[in-house]
Structure formats: structure tokens, C-alpha cells
PDB file of C-alpha atoms in Angstrom:
ATOM      1  CA  UNK A 341      -3.817  12.692  15.294  1.00  0.00           C
ATOM      2  CA  UNK A 342      -6.230  12.204  12.638  1.00  0.00           C
ATOM      3  CA  UNK A 343      -5.462  11.360   8.477  1.00  0.00           C
ATOM      4  CA  UNK A 344      -7.225  13.058   6.195  1.00  0.00           C
ATOM      5  CA  UNK A 345      -9.343  12.418   3.377  1.00  0.00           C
ATOM      6  CA  UNK A 346      -8.867  14.368  -0.245  1.00  0.00           C
ATOM      7  CA  UNK A 347     -12.448  13.501  -1.708  1.00  0.00           C
ATOM      8  CA  UNK A 348     -11.774  14.928  -4.916  1.00  0.00           C
ATOM      9  CA  UNK A 349      -8.781  11.837  -4.491  1.00  0.00           C
ATOM     10  CA  UNK A 350     -12.515   9.053  -3.982  1.00  0.00           C
ATOM     11  CA  UNK A 351     -13.278   8.629  -7.686  1.00  0.00           C
ATOM     12  CA  UNK A 352      -9.836   7.075  -8.439  1.00  0.00           C
ATOM     13  CA  UNK A 353      -9.790   5.372  -5.011  1.00  0.00           C
ATOM     14  CA  UNK A 354     -12.688   3.153  -6.487  1.00  0.00           C
ATOM     15  CA  UNK A 355     -10.879   2.778 -10.526  1.00  0.00           C
ATOM     16  CA  UNK A 356      -7.661   1.395  -8.855  1.00  0.00           C
ATOM     17  CA  UNK A 357      -9.704  -1.034  -6.309  1.00  0.00           C
ATOM     18  CA  UNK A 358     -11.752  -2.243  -8.969  1.00  0.00           C
ATOM     19  CA  UNK A 359      -8.230  -1.932 -11.503  1.00  0.00           C
ATOM     20  CA  UNK A 360      -5.549  -3.577  -8.973  1.00  0.00           C
ATOM     21  CA  UNK A 361      -2.688  -4.812 -11.334  1.00  0.00           C
ATOM     22  CA  UNK A 362      -1.553  -8.325 -10.628  1.00  0.00           C
ATOM     23  CA  UNK A 363       0.503  -7.685  -8.185  1.00  0.00           C
ATOM     24  CA  UNK A 364      -1.464  -6.153  -5.997  1.00  0.00           C
ATOM     25  CA  UNK A 365      -3.958  -8.956  -6.372  1.00  0.00           C
ATOM     26  CA  UNK A 366      -1.612 -11.754  -5.329  1.00  0.00           C
ATOM     27  CA  UNK A 367      -0.832  -9.340  -2.679  1.00  0.00           C
ATOM     28  CA  UNK A 368      -4.617  -8.915  -1.106  1.00  0.00           C
ATOM     29  CA  UNK A 369      -5.927 -12.335  -2.218  1.00  0.00           C
ATOM     30  CA  UNK A 370      -3.318 -14.307  -1.256  1.00  0.00           C
ATOM     31  CA  UNK A 371      -2.459 -12.748   1.514  1.00  0.00           C
ATOM     32  CA  UNK A 372      -3.531  -9.672   2.797  1.00  0.00           C
ATOM     33  CA  UNK A 373      -7.719  -9.617   2.688  1.00  0.00           C
ATOM     34  CA  UNK A 374      -8.326 -12.144   5.379  1.00  0.00           C
ATOM     35  CA  UNK A 375      -5.485 -10.900   7.679  1.00  0.00           C
ATOM     36  CA  UNK A 376      -6.811 -10.261  11.065  1.00  0.00           C
ATOM     37  CA  UNK A 377      -5.968  -7.004  11.904  1.00  0.00           C
ATOM     38  CA  UNK A 378      -7.929  -4.711   9.192  1.00  0.00           C
ATOM     39  CA  UNK A 379      -6.455  -3.634   6.486  1.00  0.00           C
ATOM     40  CA  UNK A 380      -7.552  -1.739   3.220  1.00  0.00           C
ATOM     41  CA  UNK A 381      -7.153  -1.370  -0.647  1.00  0.00           C
ATOM     42  CA  UNK A 382      -6.152   1.960  -2.383  1.00  0.00           C
ATOM     43  CA  UNK A 383      -6.914   3.899   0.639  1.00  0.00           C
ATOM     44  CA  UNK A 384      -6.795   7.640   0.572  1.00  0.00           C
ATOM     45  CA  UNK A 385      -4.422  10.171   2.533  1.00  0.00           C
ATOM     46  CA  UNK A 386      -4.156  13.842   1.921  1.00  0.00           C
ATOM     47  CA  UNK A 387      -3.717  14.129  -1.401  1.00  0.00           C
ATOM     48  CA  UNK A 388      -2.138  10.843  -1.856  1.00  0.00           C
ATOM     49  CA  UNK A 389      -4.180   7.620  -2.760  1.00  0.00           C
ATOM     50  CA  UNK A 390      -2.196   4.439  -0.310  1.00  0.00           C
ATOM     51  CA  UNK A 391      -1.739   0.050  -2.690  1.00  0.00           C
ATOM     52  CA  UNK A 392      -2.958  -0.930   1.062  1.00  0.00           C
ATOM     53  CA  UNK A 393      -2.478   0.636   4.879  1.00  0.00           C
ATOM     54  CA  UNK A 394      -3.678  -0.939   8.193  1.00  0.00           C
ATOM     55  CA  UNK A 395      -5.231   1.851  10.321  1.00  0.00           C
ATOM     56  CA  UNK A 396      -3.814   0.205  13.774  1.00  0.00           C
ATOM     57  CA  UNK A 397      -0.709  -0.194  13.162  1.00  0.00           C
ATOM     58  CA  UNK A 398      -1.028   2.964  11.621  1.00  0.00           C
ATOM     59  CA  UNK A 399       0.869   1.003   7.918  1.00  0.00           C
ATOM     60  CA  UNK A 400       1.047   1.720   4.202  1.00  0.00           C
ATOM     61  CA  UNK A 401       2.413  -0.987   2.430  1.00  0.00           C
ATOM     62  CA  UNK A 402       3.041   0.272  -1.137  1.00  0.00           C
ATOM     63  CA  UNK A 403       3.600  -2.291  -4.674  1.00  0.00           C
ATOM     64  CA  UNK A 404       6.281  -0.679  -6.650  1.00  0.00           C
ATOM     65  CA  UNK A 405       6.385  -1.267 -10.798  1.00  0.00           C
ATOM     66  CA  UNK A 406       9.260  -0.248 -13.345  1.00  0.00           C
ATOM     67  CA  UNK A 407       7.365   3.868 -13.685  1.00  0.00           C
ATOM     68  CA  UNK A 408       8.346   3.541  -9.712  1.00  0.00           C
ATOM     69  CA  UNK A 409      12.298   2.946 -10.358  1.00  0.00           C
ATOM     70  CA  UNK A 410      12.063   6.768 -12.972  1.00  0.00           C
ATOM     71  CA  UNK A 411      13.725   9.668 -11.659  1.00  0.00           C
ATOM     72  CA  UNK A 412       9.945  11.474 -12.107  1.00  0.00           C
ATOM     73  CA  UNK A 413       8.201   7.978  -9.369  1.00  0.00           C
ATOM     74  CA  UNK A 414      11.535   8.126  -7.440  1.00  0.00           C
ATOM     75  CA  UNK A 415      10.417  12.567  -6.360  1.00  0.00           C
ATOM     76  CA  UNK A 416       6.655  11.576  -6.427  1.00  0.00           C
ATOM     77  CA  UNK A 417       7.753   8.573  -3.876  1.00  0.00           C
ATOM     78  CA  UNK A 418      10.020  10.432  -1.752  1.00  0.00           C
ATOM     79  CA  UNK A 419       7.551  13.317  -2.041  1.00  0.00           C
ATOM     80  CA  UNK A 420       5.333  10.914  -0.926  1.00  0.00           C
ATOM     81  CA  UNK A 421       6.591   8.600   1.631  1.00  0.00           C
ATOM     82  CA  UNK A 422       8.159  12.516   3.291  1.00  0.00           C
ATOM     83  CA  UNK A 423       4.182  12.932   3.708  1.00  0.00           C
ATOM     84  CA  UNK A 424       3.389  10.076   4.895  1.00  0.00           C
ATOM     85  CA  UNK A 425       6.015   9.693   7.346  1.00  0.00           C
ATOM     86  CA  UNK A 426       4.954  13.390   8.957  1.00  0.00           C
ATOM     87  CA  UNK A 427       1.682  11.739   9.640  1.00  0.00           C
ATOM     88  CA  UNK A 428       3.545   9.117  12.542  1.00  0.00           C
ATOM     89  CA  UNK A 429       2.977   6.473   9.431  1.00  0.00           C
ATOM     90  CA  UNK A 430       5.650   3.950   8.516  1.00  0.00           C
ATOM     91  CA  UNK A 431       5.509   2.709   4.757  1.00  0.00           C
ATOM     92  CA  UNK A 432       6.667   0.060   3.511  1.00  0.00           C
ATOM     93  CA  UNK A 433       7.697  -0.799  -0.196  1.00  0.00           C
ATOM     94  CA  UNK A 434       8.236  -4.156  -2.575  1.00  0.00           C
ATOM     95  CA  UNK A 435       9.548  -4.459  -5.661  1.00  0.00           C
ATOM     96  CA  UNK A 436       6.575  -6.689  -8.297  1.00  0.00           C
ATOM     97  CA  UNK A 437       9.555  -8.305  -8.663  1.00  0.00           C
ATOM     98  CA  UNK A 438       9.020  -9.446  -4.634  1.00  0.00           C
ATOM     99  CA  UNK A 439       5.851  -9.771  -5.107  1.00  0.00           C
ATOM    100  CA  UNK A 440       7.464 -12.604  -8.033  1.00  0.00           C
ATOM    101  CA  UNK A 441      10.367 -14.167  -6.777  1.00  0.00           C
ATOM    102  CA  UNK A 442      10.146 -13.852  -2.684  1.00  0.00           C
ATOM    103  CA  UNK A 443       5.986 -13.365  -2.072  1.00  0.00           C
ATOM    104  CA  UNK A 444       7.203 -15.128   1.742  1.00  0.00           C
ATOM    105  CA  UNK A 445       9.390 -12.498   2.981  1.00  0.00           C
ATOM    106  CA  UNK A 446       7.167 -10.424   1.078  1.00  0.00           C
ATOM    107  CA  UNK A 447       3.906 -11.846   3.404  1.00  0.00           C
ATOM    108  CA  UNK A 448       6.587 -12.229   6.176  1.00  0.00           C
ATOM    109  CA  UNK A 449       7.822  -8.424   7.068  1.00  0.00           C
ATOM    110  CA  UNK A 450       4.423  -7.518   6.513  1.00  0.00           C
ATOM    111  CA  UNK A 451       3.077  -9.371  10.027  1.00  0.00           C
ATOM    112  CA  UNK A 452       6.325  -9.312  11.541  1.00  0.00           C
ATOM    113  CA  UNK A 453       5.797  -4.325  11.188  1.00  0.00           C
ATOM    114  CA  UNK A 454       2.545  -5.273  11.638  1.00  0.00           C
ATOM    115  CA  UNK A 455       2.678  -6.965  15.242  1.00  0.00           C
ATOM    116  CA  UNK A 456       5.755  -4.478  16.461  1.00  0.00           C
ATOM    117  CA  UNK A 457       3.425  -1.582  15.636  1.00  0.00           C
ATOM    118  CA  UNK A 458       0.432  -2.847  17.394  1.00  0.00           C
TER     119      UNK A 458
END
């Protein structure tokens, strides 16, 4: 299945790549950037922009800040996850707190999931 892409999001995705959060930067530069399987940052999928996307494993990795735990953020994430899952993608979600307090565990979970889905 071809993953759809809404090109109207291109400028927003580029901005998000340039202005990653500190938690996204940490995960990208300390783990994902040199991972042996290609992972993209701020990838457009449909009308959404995934924090990180591994096409070969059909995996989306999301880092959630505090806004994701507000009712509006939770509803948006639910809609987004349903869309991504319908495309056959798995969505891994980690809180910023997970990245701060259990970085090794986050990386291990990502690695295990990718290896399982290849």
C-alpha cells in the first residue's frame, strides 16, 4: 500500500524538522539518526506529520509533550492513531518524561519493535 502524503503540509514539516523539541533532538541525535534501518523525521503521512517514521518496519514513533494529555490533544491523537493504524502502521508513543527518565528503555522498545516488524 502506498502511504498518502498531503503536500500542503510540506512547509510545516520542514519547519518542524528545523525546530525539533529538545526531546526529539535527543532521540534523533543519540539514537535514531544512525540506526541501521532508515528512519525519517517529521514525515508527512496523509494530513498528519509523524515525529519519526520507519517505512521498512511500517512504524510511527511519537513523542508526546503535555499538550497531548489535554482533552483536545487526546482526541486528535486518537483520530491520528486510527488513521495511521488503518494504513497498516504501528504507532509507538512515548512521553517526554519517558525520554528524560528512561531513554535506554525507549531506545530498546523502538529497536525491538523495528526488528519484530522487518
